[in-house]
Short mmCIF file of C-alpha atoms in Angstrom, two decimals:
data_model
loop_
_atom_site.label_atom_id
_atom_site.label_comp_id
_atom_site.label_asym_id
_atom_site.label_seq_id
_atom_site.Cartn_x
_atom_site.Cartn_y
_atom_site.Cartn_z
CA MET R 172 101.27 110.23 8.65
CA LYS R 173 99.66 108.74 11.76
CA PRO R 174 102.44 106.26 12.63
CA ASN R 175 105.00 109.12 12.47
CA LYS R 176 102.79 111.21 14.72
CA MET R 177 102.79 108.41 17.26
CA LYS R 178 106.59 108.27 17.19
CA GLN R 179 107.02 111.99 17.83
CA ILE R 180 108.29 112.73 21.32
CA LYS R 181 105.78 114.81 23.23
CA LYS R 182 107.70 117.48 25.09
CA LEU R 183 106.29 119.14 28.19
CA LEU R 184 107.86 122.30 29.58
CA ILE R 185 106.91 123.12 33.17
CA ILE R 186 107.79 126.65 34.27
CA GLY R 187 107.92 126.64 38.06
CA PHE R 188 107.39 129.52 40.46
CA VAL R 189 109.88 127.66 42.69
CA TRP R 190 111.74 124.35 42.44
CA PRO R 191 109.55 121.54 43.86
CA GLU R 192 109.98 120.84 47.59
CA PRO R 193 107.49 118.01 48.29
CA LYS R 194 108.73 117.67 51.88
CA SER R 195 108.17 121.38 52.57
CA SER R 196 104.73 122.05 51.13
CA ALA R 197 101.60 120.53 49.61
CA ALA R 198 102.28 122.60 46.47
CA GLY R 199 105.57 120.72 46.00
CA GLY R 200 103.76 117.40 46.40
CA ARG R 201 101.11 118.48 43.91
CA MET R 202 103.78 119.36 41.34
CA MET R 203 105.42 115.94 41.72
CA GLN R 204 101.99 114.29 41.18
CA LEU R 205 101.63 116.21 37.89
CA ILE R 206 105.15 115.25 36.81
CA SER R 207 104.34 111.60 37.56
CA ILE R 208 101.13 111.67 35.45
CA PHE R 209 102.85 113.13 32.37
CA LYS R 210 105.98 110.99 32.79
CA GLU R 211 103.93 107.79 32.98
CA ASN R 212 102.27 108.79 29.71
CA GLY R 213 105.43 109.21 27.66
CA PHE R 214 106.10 112.94 27.92
CA GLU R 215 109.68 114.17 27.94
CA ILE R 216 109.68 116.77 30.72
CA THR R 217 111.84 119.86 31.20
CA PHE R 218 111.33 121.81 34.43
CA ALA R 219 112.48 125.43 34.24
CA SER R 220 112.45 128.07 36.95
CA ALA R 221 113.93 131.50 37.64
CA ALA R 222 114.00 130.69 41.38
CA GLN R 223 117.21 130.17 43.34
CA ASP R 224 118.18 126.58 44.12
CA SER R 225 117.29 125.50 47.66
CA ASN R 226 118.74 122.87 49.99
CA PHE R 227 115.39 121.12 50.12
CA MET R 228 114.44 120.98 46.42
CA VAL R 229 113.88 117.56 44.92
CA ASP R 230 116.53 116.09 42.60
CA LEU R 231 114.54 116.21 39.35
CA SER R 232 117.04 114.01 37.51
CA GLU R 233 115.98 111.10 39.76
CA PHE R 234 112.55 111.36 38.13
CA GLY R 235 113.93 111.60 34.58
CA VAL R 236 113.16 115.33 34.40
CA ILE R 237 115.57 117.84 32.81
CA LYS R 238 116.32 120.86 35.03
CA LYS R 239 116.82 124.28 33.43
CA SER R 240 117.51 127.61 35.17
CA ILE R 241 116.00 130.59 33.36
CA GLU R 242 115.98 134.36 33.88
CA LEU R 243 113.13 136.84 34.28
CA ASN R 244 112.85 139.62 31.70
CA SER R 245 115.45 138.07 29.42
CA SER R 246 115.29 137.19 25.74
CA SER R 247 117.51 134.17 26.54
CA PHE R 248 114.23 132.41 27.43
CA ASP R 249 112.96 133.04 23.88
CA ASP R 250 115.91 131.16 22.37
CA PHE R 251 115.55 128.34 24.90
CA VAL R 252 111.82 127.78 24.37
CA ALA R 253 112.07 128.08 20.58
CA GLU R 254 114.77 125.40 20.50
CA LEU R 255 112.92 123.12 22.91
CA ASN R 256 109.67 123.60 20.94
CA PRO R 257 107.39 121.89 23.50
CA LYS R 258 103.96 120.50 22.65
CA VAL R 259 102.66 121.56 26.08
CA VAL R 260 103.72 124.31 28.48
CA LEU R 261 102.49 124.16 32.07
CA PHE R 262 102.68 127.36 34.15
CA ASP R 263 102.99 126.88 37.90
CA ARG R 264 100.69 129.69 39.19
CA PHE R 265 99.36 132.72 37.36
CA MET R 266 102.37 134.95 38.16
CA VAL R 267 104.55 132.64 36.05
CA GLU R 268 102.09 132.80 33.15
CA GLU R 269 102.19 136.61 33.33
CA GLN R 270 105.99 136.56 33.09
CA PHE R 271 106.50 133.91 30.41
CA GLY R 272 103.14 133.34 28.69
CA TRP R 273 103.60 136.01 26.00
CA ARG R 274 107.07 134.68 25.19
CA VAL R 275 105.66 131.15 24.77
CA ILE R 276 102.92 132.47 22.46
CA GLU R 277 105.44 134.43 20.40
CA LYS R 278 107.96 131.59 19.95
CA CYS R 279 105.74 128.46 20.19
CA PRO R 280 102.23 129.60 19.17
CA LYS R 281 100.96 126.02 18.71
CA ALA R 282 102.03 124.83 22.17
CA ILE R 283 99.13 124.02 24.50
CA ARG R 284 99.23 126.33 27.51
CA ILE R 285 98.07 124.90 30.85
CA LEU R 286 97.84 126.83 34.11
CA ASP R 287 98.12 124.98 37.41
CA THR R 288 96.48 127.44 39.81
CA GLU R 289 97.62 125.51 42.98
CA ASP R 290 94.72 127.29 44.64
CA VAL R 291 92.71 130.30 43.50
CA HIS R 292 94.92 133.04 44.94
CA CYS R 293 92.30 135.79 44.85
CA LEU R 294 90.01 133.69 47.08
CA ARG R 295 92.80 133.29 49.62
CA THR R 296 93.78 136.99 49.54
CA ALA R 297 90.15 138.20 49.76
CA ARG R 298 89.47 135.94 52.75
CA GLN R 299 92.70 137.06 54.42
CA LYS R 300 91.76 140.71 53.88
CA ALA R 301 88.27 140.19 55.35
CA PHE R 302 89.79 138.34 58.32
CA LYS R 303 92.26 141.16 59.03
CA GLU R 304 89.46 143.71 58.78
CA ASN R 305 87.50 141.64 61.31
CA ARG R 306 84.49 141.10 59.06
CA THR R 307 82.80 138.15 57.37
CA PHE R 308 84.07 137.29 53.90
CA LYS R 309 81.44 137.68 51.17
CA ILE R 310 81.79 136.10 47.74
CA GLN R 311 81.31 139.58 46.19
CA ASP R 312 84.64 140.60 47.80
CA LEU R 313 86.33 138.71 44.97
CA LEU R 314 85.06 141.14 42.35
CA SER R 315 86.97 144.06 43.85
CA GLU R 316 90.14 142.07 44.55
CA GLU R 317 93.09 143.35 42.48
CA VAL R 318 94.66 139.87 42.33
CA ALA R 319 91.40 138.52 40.85
CA LYS R 320 91.73 140.69 37.75
CA ARG R 321 95.22 139.36 37.06
CA GLU R 322 94.41 135.74 37.93
CA ILE R 323 91.19 135.52 35.90
CA ALA R 324 92.94 137.14 32.92
CA SER R 325 95.62 134.46 33.18
CA ILE R 326 93.03 131.66 33.29
CA LEU R 327 91.30 133.10 30.22
CA ARG R 328 94.56 133.34 28.25
CA CYS R 329 95.38 129.66 28.81
CA ASP R 330 93.91 126.70 26.96
CA LEU R 331 93.22 124.85 30.21
CA SER R 332 93.48 125.57 33.94
CA LEU R 333 93.80 122.88 36.60
CA ILE R 334 91.57 123.65 39.59
CA ILE R 335 92.22 121.79 42.84
CA SER R 336 88.91 122.43 44.64
CA GLU R 337 85.27 121.93 43.62
CA PHE R 338 84.37 125.04 45.61
CA GLU R 339 86.80 127.01 43.46
CA MET R 340 85.41 125.42 40.28
CA ASN R 341 81.99 126.79 41.27
CA VAL R 342 83.41 130.24 42.09
CA LEU R 343 85.11 130.46 38.68
CA LYS R 344 81.98 129.35 36.81
CA ASP R 345 79.32 131.20 38.84
CA VAL R 346 81.07 134.38 39.95
CA PHE R 347 83.55 134.96 37.13
CA LYS R 348 81.47 133.23 34.39
CA ILE R 349 84.46 131.24 33.06
CA ASN R 350 83.60 128.75 30.33
CA GLU R 351 83.75 125.20 31.72
CA ASP R 352 85.81 124.09 28.69
CA LEU R 353 88.75 126.10 30.07
CA LEU R 354 88.69 124.38 33.48
CA PHE R 355 89.62 120.89 34.70
CA TYR R 356 88.99 119.74 38.26
CA LEU R 357 92.12 117.98 39.51
CA PRO R 358 92.38 117.42 43.28
CA PHE R 359 95.36 115.87 45.07
CA LEU R 360 95.87 112.38 43.65
CA VAL R 361 96.74 109.35 45.78
CA ASP R 362 96.50 105.58 45.54
CA GLU R 363 93.61 103.57 46.94
CA MET R 364 93.87 102.66 50.63
CA LYS R 365 92.44 99.48 52.16
CA GLU R 366 91.14 99.25 55.72
CA GLU R 367 93.63 96.46 56.48
CA GLU R 368 96.44 98.97 55.98
CA LEU R 369 95.43 100.58 59.27
CA LEU R 370 96.72 97.46 61.05
CA LYS R 371 100.24 98.20 59.76
CA LEU R 372 100.17 101.71 61.22
CA PRO R 373 100.91 102.54 64.89
CA SER R 374 97.91 101.76 67.09
CA PHE R 375 95.94 104.13 69.31
CA GLU R 376 98.07 103.13 72.37
CA GLU R 377 101.36 103.52 70.46
CA ARG R 378 100.64 107.12 69.49
CA LYS R 379 100.98 110.25 71.57
CA HIS R 380 100.67 114.04 71.35
CA PHE R 381 98.77 116.49 69.20
CA VAL R 382 100.59 117.74 66.08
CA PHE R 383 100.44 120.54 63.54
CA ILE R 384 102.53 120.62 60.34
CA GLY R 385 102.67 123.49 57.85
CA ASN R 386 105.08 125.57 55.77
CA PHE R 387 105.50 128.92 57.53
CA LEU R 388 106.01 130.85 54.31
CA HIS R 389 102.25 130.32 53.91
CA GLU R 390 100.40 133.00 55.93
CA PRO R 391 97.35 130.82 56.85
CA ASN R 392 99.71 128.35 58.60
CA TRP R 393 101.34 131.03 60.74
CA ASN R 394 97.91 132.41 61.65
CA THR R 395 96.73 128.89 62.60
CA VAL R 396 99.63 128.40 65.03
CA GLN R 397 98.98 131.82 66.61
CA TYR R 398 95.30 130.92 67.01
CA LEU R 399 96.18 127.55 68.56
CA LYS R 400 98.52 129.19 71.05
CA GLU R 401 96.22 132.05 72.07
CA ALA R 402 92.66 130.72 71.79
CA ILE R 403 92.64 126.91 71.82
CA TRP R 404 95.65 125.52 73.65
CA PRO R 405 94.85 127.23 77.01
CA SER R 406 91.42 125.48 77.03
CA ILE R 407 92.96 122.10 76.13
CA LYS R 408 95.62 122.42 78.87
CA LYS R 409 93.04 123.48 81.46
CA ASP R 410 90.98 120.29 81.00
CA PHE R 411 93.84 118.00 79.94
CA PRO R 412 97.01 119.18 81.80
CA GLU R 413 99.34 116.49 80.37
CA ALA R 414 98.54 117.45 76.74
CA VAL R 415 101.49 118.15 74.40
CA LEU R 416 101.35 119.88 71.00
CA GLU R 417 104.29 119.58 68.58
CA VAL R 418 104.36 122.22 65.84
CA TYR R 419 106.43 121.35 62.77
CA GLY R 420 106.99 123.42 59.66
CA ALA R 421 109.52 124.51 57.05
CA TYR R 422 110.95 128.04 57.19
CA PRO R 423 109.90 129.06 60.74
CA SER R 424 110.61 132.75 61.41
CA GLN R 425 111.80 134.20 64.71
CA LYS R 426 108.22 135.08 65.65
CA VAL R 427 107.24 131.41 65.21
CA LEU R 428 110.20 130.18 67.29
CA GLN R 429 109.26 132.58 70.08
CA LEU R 430 106.05 130.60 70.68
CA HIS R 431 108.11 127.61 71.93
CA GLN R 432 106.95 127.01 75.51
CA PRO R 433 107.84 123.52 76.81
CA LYS R 434 106.49 124.27 80.31
CA ASN R 435 103.08 124.69 78.70
CA GLY R 436 103.39 121.62 76.47
CA PHE R 437 103.68 123.82 73.35
CA TYR R 438 106.74 122.79 71.31
CA ILE R 439 108.01 124.47 68.13
CA MET R 440 109.94 121.62 66.47
CA GLY R 441 111.10 123.24 63.19
CA ARG R 442 111.27 121.47 59.83
CA ALA R 443 109.92 117.90 59.62
CA GLU R 444 112.42 115.83 57.64
CA GLU R 445 109.89 112.98 57.31
CA ALA R 446 106.45 114.47 57.90
CA ASN R 447 104.73 111.13 57.28
CA GLU R 448 106.62 109.42 60.10
CA ILE R 449 105.81 112.23 62.54
CA VAL R 450 102.10 112.23 61.69
CA LYS R 451 101.93 108.41 61.97
CA LYS R 452 103.29 108.58 65.52
CA SER R 453 100.93 111.39 66.58
CA ARG R 454 97.44 110.74 67.85
CA VAL R 455 95.56 113.81 66.56
CA VAL R 456 96.32 116.53 63.98
CA LEU R 457 95.10 120.00 65.01
CA ALA R 458 94.44 122.42 62.11
CA PRO R 459 92.04 125.24 63.09
CA ILE R 460 92.60 127.14 59.83
CA ARG R 461 90.76 130.49 59.65
CA PHE R 462 91.38 131.62 56.07
CA GLY R 463 92.82 130.18 52.88
CA ALA R 464 91.80 128.39 49.70
CA GLY R 465 92.41 125.18 47.77
CA LEU R 466 92.76 121.81 49.50
CA LYS R 467 94.79 121.22 52.64
CA GLY R 468 97.58 118.73 51.96
CA LYS R 469 98.24 118.31 55.69
CA LEU R 470 94.70 116.99 56.22
CA LEU R 471 94.88 114.49 53.36
CA GLU R 472 98.28 113.37 54.69
CA ALA R 473 96.70 112.85 58.13
CA MET R 474 94.11 110.52 56.57
CA GLN R 475 96.83 108.53 54.78
CA CYS R 476 98.70 108.20 58.09
CA GLY R 477 95.57 106.98 59.89
CA THR R 478 95.67 110.08 62.11
CA PRO R 479 92.33 111.73 62.91
CA SER R 480 92.21 115.50 62.52
CA ALA R 481 90.41 118.44 64.05
CA THR R 482 89.82 121.34 61.69
CA THR R 483 87.45 124.19 60.73
CA SER R 484 84.94 124.66 57.93
CA ILE R 485 87.65 126.52 55.94
CA GLY R 486 90.14 123.70 56.58
CA SER R 487 87.74 121.01 55.38
CA GLU R 488 86.28 123.03 52.48
CA ALA R 489 85.79 120.91 49.33
CA MET R 490 87.78 118.04 50.87
CA HIS R 491 85.19 115.40 51.72
CA ARG R 492 82.00 115.72 49.62
CA LYS R 493 79.82 115.67 52.73
CA LEU R 494 81.26 112.31 53.82
CA SER R 495 81.87 111.99 57.57
CA TRP R 496 85.12 113.76 58.50
CA ASN R 497 88.08 111.81 59.93
CA GLY R 498 87.67 113.58 63.26
CA PHE R 499 85.60 116.73 63.52
CA ILE R 500 84.95 120.15 61.97
CA GLU R 501 84.41 122.99 64.46
CA ASP R 502 84.74 126.80 64.21
CA ASP R 503 84.15 127.76 67.84
CA PRO R 504 87.48 127.68 69.79
CA THR R 505 85.96 126.41 73.07
CA ASP R 506 84.07 123.59 71.36
CA PHE R 507 87.16 122.87 69.24
CA ALA R 508 89.26 122.34 72.39
CA ARG R 509 86.61 120.13 74.04
CA LYS R 510 86.20 117.93 70.94
CA ALA R 511 89.98 117.70 70.44
CA ILE R 512 90.34 116.17 73.91
CA ALA R 513 87.47 113.73 73.23
CA LEU R 514 89.06 112.66 69.94
CA TYR R 515 92.40 112.16 71.71
CA GLU R 516 90.98 110.09 74.60
CA ASP R 517 88.09 108.08 73.09
CA GLU R 518 89.57 105.06 71.30
CA ASN R 519 86.30 104.05 69.59
CA LEU R 520 85.73 107.58 68.25
CA TRP R 521 89.37 107.70 67.14
CA LYS R 522 89.16 104.37 65.26
CA GLN R 523 85.92 105.34 63.52
CA SER R 524 87.55 108.62 62.47
CA GLN R 525 90.43 106.64 60.91
CA LYS R 526 87.94 104.63 58.84
CA ASN R 527 86.18 107.83 57.74
CA GLY R 528 89.53 109.05 56.42
CA ILE R 529 89.98 105.96 54.25
CA GLU R 530 86.50 106.43 52.75
CA ILE R 531 87.33 110.06 51.89
CA ILE R 532 90.66 109.04 50.27
CA ASN R 533 89.03 106.35 48.15
CA LYS R 534 86.01 108.37 47.05
CA CYS R 535 87.60 111.79 46.51
CA TYR R 536 91.29 111.44 45.61
CA GLN R 537 91.78 108.37 43.42
CA LYS R 538 94.57 109.01 40.93
CA SER R 539 93.04 106.54 38.45
CA ASN R 540 89.79 108.57 38.34
CA TYR R 541 91.46 111.74 37.07
CA SER R 542 94.82 111.12 35.38
CA SER R 543 93.45 109.38 32.28
CA GLN R 544 90.81 112.12 31.81
CA LEU R 545 93.48 114.80 32.03
CA LEU R 546 95.76 113.09 29.50
CA SER R 547 92.87 112.48 27.12
CA LEU R 548 91.94 116.17 27.28
CA VAL R 549 95.54 117.34 26.77
CA ASN R 550 96.01 115.00 23.80
CA SER R 551 92.78 116.23 22.20
CA LEU R 552 93.99 119.82 22.62
CA ILE R 553 97.31 118.91 20.97
CA GLU R 554 95.41 117.40 18.04
CA ASP R 555 93.00 120.32 17.58
CA SER R 556 93.78 123.49 19.51
CA GLU R 557 92.42 125.81 16.80
CA SER R 558 88.72 125.19 17.33
CA HIS R 559 89.19 125.27 21.12
CA ARG R 560 90.88 128.67 20.85
CA LEU R 561 88.31 130.03 18.41
CA HIS R 562 85.67 129.60 21.11
CA ASN R 563 87.74 131.51 23.67
CA PHE R 564 87.27 135.03 22.32
CA MET R 565 87.87 136.73 25.69
CA GLY R 566 91.18 134.91 26.03
CA ASN R 567 92.25 136.05 22.56
CA LEU R 568 91.22 139.61 23.38
CA LEU R 569 93.27 139.60 26.59
CA GLN R 570 96.28 138.19 24.78
CA HIS R 571 96.06 140.93 22.18
CA HIS R 572 95.90 143.83 24.65
CA ALA R 573 97.39 142.74 27.97
CA PHE R 574 100.38 141.01 26.44
CA LYS R 575 101.41 144.13 24.56
CA SER R 576 101.86 145.98 27.88
CA THR R 577 103.53 142.98 29.58
CA MET R 578 105.83 142.47 26.62
CA TYR R 579 106.97 146.09 26.41
CA MET R 580 107.43 146.36 30.19
CA SER R 581 109.57 143.22 30.17
CA LYS R 582 111.64 144.43 27.21
CA TRP R 583 112.11 147.80 28.92
CA ILE R 584 113.38 146.05 32.09
CA GLU R 585 115.72 143.88 30.01
CA ALA R 586 117.14 146.93 28.20
CA LYS R 587 117.53 148.78 31.52
CA ASN R 588 119.42 145.83 33.02
CA LYS R 589 121.99 145.73 30.23
#
């Protein structure tokens, strides 16, 4: 029996909220990292999504991944998933699990169900709400957050959830009392970086300008650019008149484009075709993020590009395990502006910040430290999901009740659409 088991093709179905756009967002890069891990370990991968195609989506066939368009609230998905019969189904965000999870359970009850949270959405929404109400966020805010009820239910229904931030791991365990067996800490994953690699990157003298990069469909990014323009950039320009800030980002709206002010050194540049190349040529990344969750892909990318960054305590949250930051962390706008100028002008400080970034990359984001653990855990779940599920009574309870309502609502929508 065992040799035959080894020969069986392990099929992974990923159901995406959107098609991956690694050049547009950190979420797209994260998804491609997951695809790479499973592909390298012999999984046959199908990526399905109900989203519209976009001009910037990655060509999945180049990575040996089968692309499948699916429909919301349609029994055509039932036939598709039953025929595919995957060993593992990975849901990209809890909203996707709500839509398709019950169908997977109905047609492929033995399939291991994994949720990639991207970030804990209820943490982001609760912080955003507190920010807009001009008050300090308290961890108890999460308990009254409507999104939290849906998101935590989704985590409980799945066999395993991938959590990108250690801060969020602690929130899920301490605030929501989630069993640790249902969670796996999986940060961004990159290759080791050696100090000599800095010599291949543009030098301090070869770089110029401050830069910000972020997808504008993501509310914290838009808020960051507003904050830069209104509270920080005037102070920087006052003490450093020749300063220039280039703001890049996918999907800029008209309100973003209206901030373009070349006379004031504030440039809205639009989409970055090659974000890496832009960051490598810039001297300092500015990211005074005021609310959000998860890890900030733009700040890890800055480290990989040897570009020091200036951010806030929210921006750096769970990113560096108390190691020295590759630049500075500052929440006061006046001090932020002053330190940004110092980081831009002081070559010794700048070079030390670069080295700090390499230490963070190598100690916090090594692919080899996490990928084998993840695959080992997934394979053990494939071998024996029954005992794992027996110990998740709350998840079984939620499946029994919540899925009945989701199922009938979906079937009602499908019947209405006919």
